[in-house]
mmCIF file of C-alpha atoms in Angstrom:
data_model
loop_
_atom_site.group_PDB
_atom_site.id
_atom_site.type_symbol
_atom_site.label_atom_id
_atom_site.label_comp_id
_atom_site.label_asym_id
_atom_site.label_seq_id
_atom_site.Cartn_x
_atom_site.Cartn_y
_atom_site.Cartn_z
ATOM 1 C CA MET A 260 3.815 23.356 13.604
ATOM 2 C CA THR A 261 5.129 20.410 16.073
ATOM 3 C CA PRO A 262 3.576 17.307 15.626
ATOM 4 C CA ALA A 263 2.349 15.605 18.577
ATOM 5 C CA THR A 264 4.163 12.140 18.766
ATOM 6 C CA ASN A 265 3.274 9.197 20.624
ATOM 7 C CA GLY A 266 5.097 7.325 23.127
ATOM 8 C CA ALA A 267 6.897 5.016 20.796
ATOM 9 C CA SER A 268 9.795 3.783 22.983
ATOM 10 C CA LEU A 269 12.341 2.992 19.720
ATOM 11 C CA PRO A 270 12.603 5.199 16.561
ATOM 12 C CA PRO A 271 10.700 3.375 13.613
ATOM 13 C CA THR A 272 13.061 1.878 10.907
ATOM 14 C CA PHE A 273 10.433 2.230 8.010
ATOM 15 C CA VAL A 274 9.126 5.703 8.103
ATOM 16 C CA VAL A 275 5.666 6.608 6.101
ATOM 17 C CA ILE A 276 4.639 10.226 4.995
ATOM 18 C CA GLY A 277 0.973 11.314 4.067
ATOM 19 C CA HIS A 278 -2.664 11.994 5.086
ATOM 20 C CA ALA A 279 -4.591 9.309 6.644
ATOM 21 C CA THR A 280 -8.428 9.437 5.028
ATOM 22 C CA ARG A 281 -11.925 9.617 5.958
ATOM 23 C CA ASP A 282 -12.987 7.420 3.379
ATOM 24 C CA LEU A 283 -16.636 8.045 3.378
ATOM 25 C CA MET A 284 -19.297 5.253 2.827
ATOM 26 C CA PRO A 285 -22.427 5.015 1.195
ATOM 27 C CA ASP A 286 -24.506 4.835 4.810
ATOM 28 C CA GLY A 287 -23.038 8.235 5.533
ATOM 29 C CA GLY A 288 -20.213 6.857 7.937
ATOM 30 C CA TRP A 289 -16.766 6.286 6.889
ATOM 31 C CA ARG A 290 -13.716 4.050 7.834
ATOM 32 C CA LEU A 291 -9.734 4.561 8.046
ATOM 33 C CA GLY A 292 -7.762 4.761 4.296
ATOM 34 C CA GLY A 293 -4.843 6.274 2.883
ATOM 35 C CA THR A 294 -0.907 4.474 2.342
ATOM 36 C CA VAL A 295 -0.161 5.229 5.054
ATOM 37 C CA THR A 296 -2.464 3.040 7.498
ATOM 38 C CA PHE A 297 -1.726 0.035 4.839
ATOM 39 C CA ALA A 298 1.922 0.558 4.484
ATOM 40 C CA ALA A 299 2.113 1.406 8.033
ATOM 41 C CA LEU A 300 0.987 -1.984 9.753
ATOM 42 C CA THR A 301 2.225 -4.055 6.720
ATOM 43 C CA ALA A 302 5.693 -3.135 7.705
ATOM 44 C CA GLN A 303 4.764 -4.021 11.012
ATOM 45 C CA ARG A 304 3.439 -7.408 9.804
ATOM 46 C CA LEU A 305 6.704 -8.446 8.362
ATOM 47 C CA GLY A 306 8.800 -7.258 11.395
ATOM 48 C CA TRP A 307 9.814 -3.620 10.844
ATOM 49 C CA LEU A 308 9.407 -0.674 13.367
ATOM 50 C CA ALA A 309 6.699 1.434 11.632
ATOM 51 C CA GLY A 310 6.345 5.224 12.071
ATOM 52 C CA ILE A 311 3.445 7.620 10.302
ATOM 53 C CA VAL A 312 4.038 11.391 9.759
ATOM 54 C CA THR A 313 0.605 12.961 9.249
ATOM 55 C CA SER A 314 -2.134 15.288 10.027
ATOM 56 C CA GLY A 315 -5.650 14.888 10.815
ATOM 57 C CA PRO A 316 -8.071 16.235 13.970
ATOM 58 C CA GLU A 317 -8.705 14.033 16.848
ATOM 59 C CA ASP A 318 -11.278 11.502 15.930
ATOM 60 C CA LEU A 319 -9.107 10.572 12.509
ATOM 61 C CA LEU A 320 -5.882 10.400 15.128
ATOM 62 C CA ALA A 321 -7.748 8.090 17.461
ATOM 63 C CA ALA A 322 -9.069 5.783 14.569
ATOM 64 C CA LEU A 323 -5.257 5.312 13.418
ATOM 65 C CA THR A 324 -3.836 4.632 16.702
ATOM 66 C CA GLU A 325 -6.600 2.212 17.529
ATOM 67 C CA THR A 326 -6.202 0.514 14.517
ATOM 68 C CA LEU A 327 -2.457 0.277 14.315
ATOM 69 C CA PRO A 328 -1.438 -0.319 17.524
ATOM 70 C CA GLY A 329 2.555 -0.145 18.368
ATOM 71 C CA VAL A 330 2.955 1.940 15.345
ATOM 72 C CA ALA A 331 4.635 5.068 16.233
ATOM 73 C CA ILE A 332 2.683 7.974 15.059
ATOM 74 C CA ALA A 333 3.488 12.056 14.392
ATOM 75 C CA ALA A 334 0.798 13.879 13.633
ATOM 76 C CA ILE A 335 0.043 17.758 12.905
ATOM 77 C CA PRO A 336 -3.563 18.826 14.610
ATOM 78 C CA ALA A 337 -5.712 19.906 11.737
ATOM 79 C CA GLN A 338 -9.549 20.768 12.064
ATOM 80 C CA GLU A 339 -10.499 18.822 8.945
ATOM 81 C CA ALA A 340 -9.167 15.046 7.792
ATOM 82 C CA THR A 341 -8.241 14.718 4.291
ATOM 83 C CA THR A 342 -11.851 13.173 2.962
ATOM 84 C CA PHE A 343 -12.683 10.701 0.038
ATOM 85 C CA GLU A 344 -16.142 10.328 -1.856
ATOM 86 C CA ASN A 345 -16.717 7.867 -4.631
ATOM 87 C CA ARG A 346 -19.493 7.855 -6.666
ATOM 88 C CA TYR A 347 -19.408 5.175 -9.430
ATOM 89 C CA THR A 348 -21.281 5.551 -12.567
ATOM 90 C CA ASP A 349 -21.732 2.757 -15.210
ATOM 91 C CA ARG A 350 -18.310 3.816 -16.791
ATOM 92 C CA ARG A 351 -16.023 4.385 -13.967
ATOM 93 C CA ARG A 352 -15.276 6.031 -10.364
ATOM 94 C CA LEU A 353 -15.583 9.680 -9.701
ATOM 95 C CA GLN A 354 -13.668 10.811 -7.206
ATOM 96 C CA TYR A 355 -14.164 13.937 -4.773
ATOM 97 C CA LEU A 356 -12.068 15.719 -2.615
ATOM 98 C CA ARG A 357 -14.527 16.585 0.342
ATOM 99 C CA GLY A 358 -11.831 17.921 3.354
ATOM 100 C CA ARG A 359 -8.066 18.168 3.846
ATOM 101 C CA ALA A 360 -5.940 18.232 6.792
ATOM 102 C CA ALA A 361 -2.759 20.164 6.735
ATOM 103 C CA PRO A 362 0.251 20.035 4.726
ATOM 104 C CA LEU A 363 3.665 18.074 5.596
ATOM 105 C CA THR A 364 7.049 19.364 5.562
ATOM 106 C CA LEU A 365 10.521 17.769 6.683
ATOM 107 C CA ASP A 366 9.633 19.784 10.573
ATOM 108 C CA ALA A 367 6.648 17.563 10.833
ATOM 109 C CA VAL A 368 9.353 14.673 10.846
ATOM 110 C CA PRO A 369 10.551 14.226 14.434
ATOM 111 C CA LEU A 370 14.642 14.593 14.479
ATOM 112 C CA ALA A 371 15.029 11.013 15.731
ATOM 113 C CA TRP A 372 13.148 9.277 12.692
ATOM 114 C CA ARG A 373 15.104 10.888 10.120
ATOM 115 C CA ALA A 374 17.496 8.430 9.792
ATOM 116 C CA ALA A 375 15.144 5.625 9.689
ATOM 117 C CA PRO A 376 16.620 3.186 7.211
ATOM 118 C CA LEU A 377 12.962 2.927 4.819
ATOM 119 C CA VAL A 378 10.987 6.118 4.352
ATOM 120 C CA LEU A 379 8.084 6.272 1.671
ATOM 121 C CA LEU A 380 6.958 9.568 0.605
ATOM 122 C CA ALA A 381 2.977 8.558 0.232
ATOM 123 C CA PRO A 382 0.851 11.791 -0.828
ATOM 124 C CA LEU A 383 -2.777 11.493 -1.633
ATOM 125 C CA ALA A 384 -3.889 15.390 -2.032
ATOM 126 C CA GLN A 385 -0.205 17.044 -2.787
ATOM 127 C CA GLU A 386 0.042 17.789 0.635
ATOM 128 C CA VAL A 387 3.718 15.759 1.100
ATOM 129 C CA ALA A 388 5.991 18.689 0.224
ATOM 130 C CA PRO A 389 8.297 17.258 -2.529
ATOM 131 C CA ALA A 390 11.417 18.820 -1.076
ATOM 132 C CA MET A 391 11.237 16.237 1.515
ATOM 133 C CA ALA A 392 12.550 13.239 -0.295
ATOM 134 C CA ALA A 393 15.882 15.285 0.008
ATOM 135 C CA GLY A 394 15.710 14.899 3.836
ATOM 136 C CA PHE A 395 16.753 11.563 4.225
ATOM 137 C CA PRO A 396 20.453 11.511 3.013
ATOM 138 C CA ALA A 397 20.827 8.271 5.041
ATOM 139 C CA SER A 398 17.479 6.541 4.232
ATOM 140 C CA LEU A 399 16.268 4.504 1.197
ATOM 141 C CA VAL A 400 13.442 7.156 0.289
ATOM 142 C CA ALA A 401 11.115 5.859 -1.857
ATOM 143 C CA ALA A 402 7.655 7.742 -3.247
ATOM 144 C CA THR A 403 3.977 6.526 -4.289
ATOM 145 C CA PRO A 404 3.190 9.243 -5.736
ATOM 146 C CA GLN A 405 -0.063 9.356 -6.868
ATOM 147 C CA GLY A 406 -1.078 12.454 -4.741
ATOM 148 C CA TRP A 407 1.481 14.629 -6.647
ATOM 149 C CA LEU A 408 -0.321 13.123 -10.167
ATOM 150 C CA ARG A 409 -3.720 14.937 -8.886
ATOM 151 C CA ARG A 410 -5.782 18.425 -8.584
ATOM 152 C CA TRP A 411 -9.139 18.890 -7.617
ATOM 153 C CA ALA A 412 -11.957 21.466 -8.918
ATOM 154 C CA ALA A 413 -13.955 24.001 -7.325
ATOM 155 C CA ASP A 414 -16.392 21.298 -6.051
ATOM 156 C CA GLY A 415 -13.704 18.807 -4.993
ATOM 157 C CA PHE A 416 -14.006 16.587 -8.510
ATOM 158 C CA VAL A 417 -10.745 14.680 -8.489
ATOM 159 C CA VAL A 418 -8.326 14.445 -12.022
ATOM 160 C CA PRO A 419 -5.152 13.610 -12.797
ATOM 161 C CA CYS A 420 -2.475 16.561 -13.565
ATOM 162 C CA PRO A 421 1.243 16.477 -14.639
ATOM 163 C CA LEU A 422 3.920 15.663 -11.797
ATOM 164 C CA GLY A 423 4.896 19.461 -12.254
ATOM 165 C CA HIS A 424 7.038 20.589 -9.379
ATOM 166 C CA ALA A 425 7.100 17.599 -7.503
ATOM 167 C CA ALA A 426 9.490 16.409 -10.638
ATOM 168 C CA ARG A 427 12.053 17.744 -8.289
ATOM 169 C CA ALA A 428 11.361 14.755 -5.817
ATOM 170 C CA LEU A 429 12.856 11.846 -8.670
ATOM 171 C CA PRO A 430 16.471 12.688 -8.121
ATOM 172 C CA HIS A 431 16.624 11.766 -4.503
ATOM 173 C CA LEU A 432 14.496 8.488 -4.894
ATOM 174 C CA GLY A 433 15.667 5.370 -4.341
ATOM 175 C CA ALA A 434 12.282 3.713 -6.067
ATOM 176 C CA LEU A 435 9.157 4.783 -7.337
ATOM 177 C CA ILE A 436 5.912 2.878 -7.114
ATOM 178 C CA LEU A 437 3.183 3.522 -9.157
ATOM 179 C CA SER A 438 0.179 2.466 -11.213
ATOM 180 C CA ARG A 439 -0.120 3.610 -14.636
ATOM 181 C CA GLU A 440 -3.212 4.631 -14.184
ATOM 182 C CA ASP A 441 -1.914 6.925 -11.506
ATOM 183 C CA VAL A 442 -1.064 9.281 -15.336
ATOM 184 C CA LEU A 443 -3.761 8.413 -17.361
ATOM 185 C CA ALA A 444 -6.460 11.290 -18.104
ATOM 186 C CA VAL A 445 -9.936 10.611 -17.779
ATOM 187 C CA PRO A 446 -13.446 11.381 -19.133
ATOM 188 C CA ASP A 447 -14.585 15.418 -17.471
ATOM 189 C CA ALA A 448 -17.712 14.800 -14.532
ATOM 190 C CA SER A 449 -18.829 18.453 -15.568
ATOM 191 C CA GLY A 450 -20.602 16.650 -18.536
ATOM 192 C CA GLY A 451 -19.063 17.989 -20.891
ATOM 193 C CA ASP A 452 -16.637 16.679 -24.076
ATOM 194 C CA ASP A 453 -14.480 14.480 -22.196
ATOM 195 C CA LEU A 454 -10.535 14.838 -22.619
ATOM 196 C CA LEU A 455 -8.944 12.955 -24.496
ATOM 197 C CA PRO A 456 -7.273 9.628 -22.367
ATOM 198 C CA THR A 457 -3.353 9.511 -22.313
ATOM 199 C CA SER A 458 -3.034 5.948 -24.710
ATOM 200 C CA ALA A 459 -1.160 3.005 -22.505
ATOM 201 C CA ALA A 460 1.633 4.031 -24.432
ATOM 202 C CA GLU A 461 2.232 7.564 -23.816
ATOM 203 C CA ALA A 462 1.873 6.625 -20.290
ATOM 204 C CA ASP A 463 4.397 3.804 -20.840
ATOM 205 C CA ALA A 464 6.741 6.763 -21.740
ATOM 206 C CA ARG A 465 6.314 9.071 -19.644
ATOM 207 C CA ILE A 466 7.216 6.338 -16.618
ATOM 208 C CA ALA A 467 9.757 5.532 -18.949
ATOM 209 C CA ALA A 468 11.427 8.992 -18.435
ATOM 210 C CA TRP A 469 10.991 9.126 -14.835
ATOM 211 C CA ALA A 470 12.821 5.661 -14.756
ATOM 212 C CA ARG A 471 15.616 7.654 -16.232
ATOM 213 C CA LEU A 472 15.747 9.937 -13.235
ATOM 214 C CA VAL A 473 14.996 6.819 -10.195
ATOM 215 C CA PRO A 474 16.978 3.649 -10.083
ATOM 216 C CA LEU A 475 13.605 1.732 -9.966
ATOM 217 C CA VAL A 476 10.612 2.148 -10.769
ATOM 218 C CA VAL A 477 7.856 -0.299 -10.259
ATOM 219 C CA VAL A 478 4.656 -0.327 -12.408
ATOM 220 C CA THR A 479 1.694 -2.172 -10.668
ATOM 221 C CA ALA A 480 -1.220 -3.952 -12.417
ATOM 222 C CA GLY A 481 -3.179 -5.624 -10.267
ATOM 223 C CA ALA A 482 -4.493 -8.967 -11.214
ATOM 224 C CA ASP A 483 -1.613 -8.598 -14.364
ATOM 225 C CA GLY A 484 0.930 -8.213 -12.010
ATOM 226 C CA ALA A 485 3.627 -5.891 -11.784
ATOM 227 C CA GLN A 486 6.571 -4.288 -13.905
ATOM 228 C CA LEU A 487 10.166 -3.619 -12.889
ATOM 229 C CA LEU A 488 12.015 -0.696 -15.054
ATOM 230 C CA ARG A 489 16.006 -0.896 -13.896
ATOM 231 C CA ASP A 490 18.908 0.922 -14.943
ATOM 232 C CA GLY A 491 17.654 1.565 -18.329
ATOM 233 C CA GLU A 492 17.021 -2.111 -19.050
ATOM 234 C CA PRO A 493 13.888 -3.365 -20.673
ATOM 235 C CA PRO A 494 10.665 -3.238 -18.261
ATOM 236 C CA ARG A 495 10.590 -6.956 -16.614
ATOM 237 C CA HIS A 496 6.989 -8.702 -16.074
ATOM 238 C CA PHE A 497 6.192 -10.099 -12.666
ATOM 239 C CA PRO A 498 2.865 -11.894 -12.807
ATOM 240 C CA ALA A 499 0.504 -11.542 -9.962
ATOM 241 C CA SER A 500 0.067 -14.393 -7.762
ATOM 242 C CA PRO A 501 -3.587 -16.116 -7.899
ATOM 243 C CA VAL A 502 -5.599 -15.068 -5.331
ATOM 244 C CA ARG A 503 -9.352 -14.747 -4.211
ATOM 245 C CA GLU A 504 -10.756 -11.610 -4.397
ATOM 246 C CA VAL A 505 -12.759 -10.098 -1.616
ATOM 247 C CA ASP A 506 -11.322 -6.253 -0.637
ATOM 248 C CA PRO A 507 -8.387 -5.207 -2.941
ATOM 249 C CA THR A 508 -8.207 -1.721 -0.987
ATOM 250 C CA GLY A 509 -5.372 -0.611 -0.476
ATOM 251 C CA ALA A 510 -3.133 -3.339 -2.037
ATOM 252 C CA GLY A 511 -1.055 -1.104 -4.160
ATOM 253 C CA ASP A 512 0.213 0.734 -0.732
ATOM 254 C CA VAL A 513 0.113 -3.204 0.877
ATOM 255 C CA PHE A 514 2.531 -4.180 -2.334
ATOM 256 C CA ALA A 515 4.811 -0.469 -1.892
ATOM 257 C CA ALA A 516 5.663 -1.442 2.183
ATOM 258 C CA ALA A 517 6.085 -5.325 1.402
ATOM 259 C CA PHE A 518 8.660 -4.451 -1.686
ATOM 260 C CA LEU A 519 10.539 -2.044 0.298
ATOM 261 C CA CYS A 520 10.909 -4.720 3.155
ATOM 262 C CA HIS A 521 12.346 -7.066 0.838
ATOM 263 C CA LEU A 522 14.592 -4.533 -1.214
ATOM 264 C CA ARG A 523 16.034 -3.340 1.855
ATOM 265 C CA ALA A 524 16.656 -6.984 3.321
ATOM 266 C CA THR A 525 17.989 -8.170 0.162
ATOM 267 C CA GLY A 526 19.229 -5.641 -2.033
ATOM 268 C CA ASP A 527 17.494 -7.729 -4.814
ATOM 269 C CA PRO A 528 14.633 -5.520 -6.388
ATOM 270 C CA ALA A 529 13.523 -8.732 -8.635
ATOM 271 C CA ALA A 530 13.180 -10.449 -5.643
ATOM 272 C CA ALA A 531 11.096 -7.706 -4.239
ATOM 273 C CA VAL A 532 8.868 -7.357 -6.646
ATOM 274 C CA ALA A 533 8.322 -10.919 -7.020
ATOM 275 C CA TYR A 534 7.530 -11.159 -3.194
ATOM 276 C CA ALA A 535 5.165 -7.541 -2.744
ATOM 277 C CA ASN A 536 3.289 -9.894 -5.578
ATOM 278 C CA GLN A 537 2.861 -12.584 -2.816
ATOM 279 C CA VAL A 538 2.098 -10.431 -0.047
ATOM 280 C CA ALA A 539 -0.456 -7.887 -2.014
ATOM 281 C CA GLY A 540 -2.159 -10.789 -3.042
ATOM 282 C CA LEU A 541 -2.827 -12.173 0.381
ATOM 283 C CA SER A 542 -3.926 -8.940 1.435
ATOM 284 C CA ILE A 543 -6.925 -9.035 -0.901
ATOM 285 C CA GLU A 544 -8.047 -12.411 0.309
ATOM 286 C CA ARG A 545 -10.074 -10.610 3.507
ATOM 287 C CA GLU A 546 -11.431 -7.442 3.985
ATOM 288 C CA GLY A 547 -9.724 -3.851 4.760
ATOM 289 C CA THR A 548 -6.767 -4.077 7.073
ATOM 290 C CA ALA A 549 -7.603 -7.335 8.456
ATOM 291 C CA GLY A 550 -6.436 -8.960 4.996
ATOM 292 C CA ILE A 551 -2.484 -7.288 5.639
ATOM 293 C CA PRO A 552 -0.816 -11.017 6.248
ATOM 294 C CA THR A 553 2.468 -11.408 9.050
ATOM 295 C CA ARG A 554 5.179 -12.795 7.851
ATOM 296 C CA GLU A 555 4.577 -16.334 9.472
ATOM 297 C CA GLU A 556 1.575 -16.267 7.346
ATOM 298 C CA ILE A 557 3.436 -15.487 3.726
ATOM 299 C CA GLN A 558 5.587 -18.308 4.898
ATOM 300 C CA ALA A 559 3.226 -20.568 5.592
ATOM 301 C CA GLN A 560 1.479 -19.686 1.949
ATOM 302 C CA PHE A 561 4.720 -19.364 0.018
ATOM 303 C CA GLY A 562 7.634 -20.931 1.996
ATOM 304 C CA ALA A 563 10.831 -19.105 3.085
ATOM 305 C CA SER A 564 11.849 -15.700 1.011
#
C-alpha cells in the first residue's frame, strides 16, 4: 500500500518508523503517544528535519500533524489505531493492546527518505518489519526494540517475549537503545501462578549478547541513569541529571532521539549518552510533549555541548 505523505519541502534527516498510538485515559478519552511522537519532536527541537513513517486512522493522523507541526509524515491508512490501555494494581502496571494499525515494511518509506542520516526503528506492537534494518545502507540505523520484545494474548494482555525473528535486525544496526525492563518477565495477569521473572543478571547477560552484534548498546534506567556497552568493553555508567519529575511519559524516547542526534553530530558515544541524560531529564519536568526542550533551553541549563 502506498503511504500518504504530507507536503514537507525537504526530505527529513531523521526518520522514525513505528506506530503513533492512542493511549487510553481513565476518563474514557485518549492521548497521543508512541515513540515516533516523542522522538520526532525531540529531533526537530534539536535542529533536525524530522519525518515519521507510521499507520493509523484519520483522527490519529490529524492529532499527530497538529502536535508535530513541521514534521513530515508518511502514513499507511488504517481502520484501527494501535491502542494501549494501562491498568494499575498495587504490584505493577498491566497493559492491554486494544487495536493495531497496519504493519510497516520498507515500501512504506518514501524513496527520498531512505538516505536520511539517521533512522530509528521504533516498534511498539511487532509492526516494524525487522528486515527494514537492512534497507538504509547510507544511514546510521538504530532501534528501540520494546515492540519486538512483547506479545499479547487473545484478550490483549501484553507480556514480554524473546527477540525471536527480530534478531535478524541486529547485525544491521549501529545502535540499540532499551531498558532492562524490556527483557524482564512479569507476573501473569490471568490470576494463576506468576511466571518466574528473569533476574537482572540474566537480563544483563542477554543484553551483553546483543552487544556482541551491535556496535553500541545503551541501557536506560530512569533516575539511575544509563549504561553504555561498546566494543566488548565493560559497561560504563552515566548518572542521570537531577530533576523535578512531573511526567516521565516518553522520556526513554526522548533519550533515544537525543542520543542519536548527538552521536551523529559528534561521533562520541559517551558524550551522546551524557547529553541524552540531560535532554531526557529536562523533558520530564513538564507534562507530555511540552516538556521536550529546545537546543536553546538545553544550552541555558547545561551550557554549550
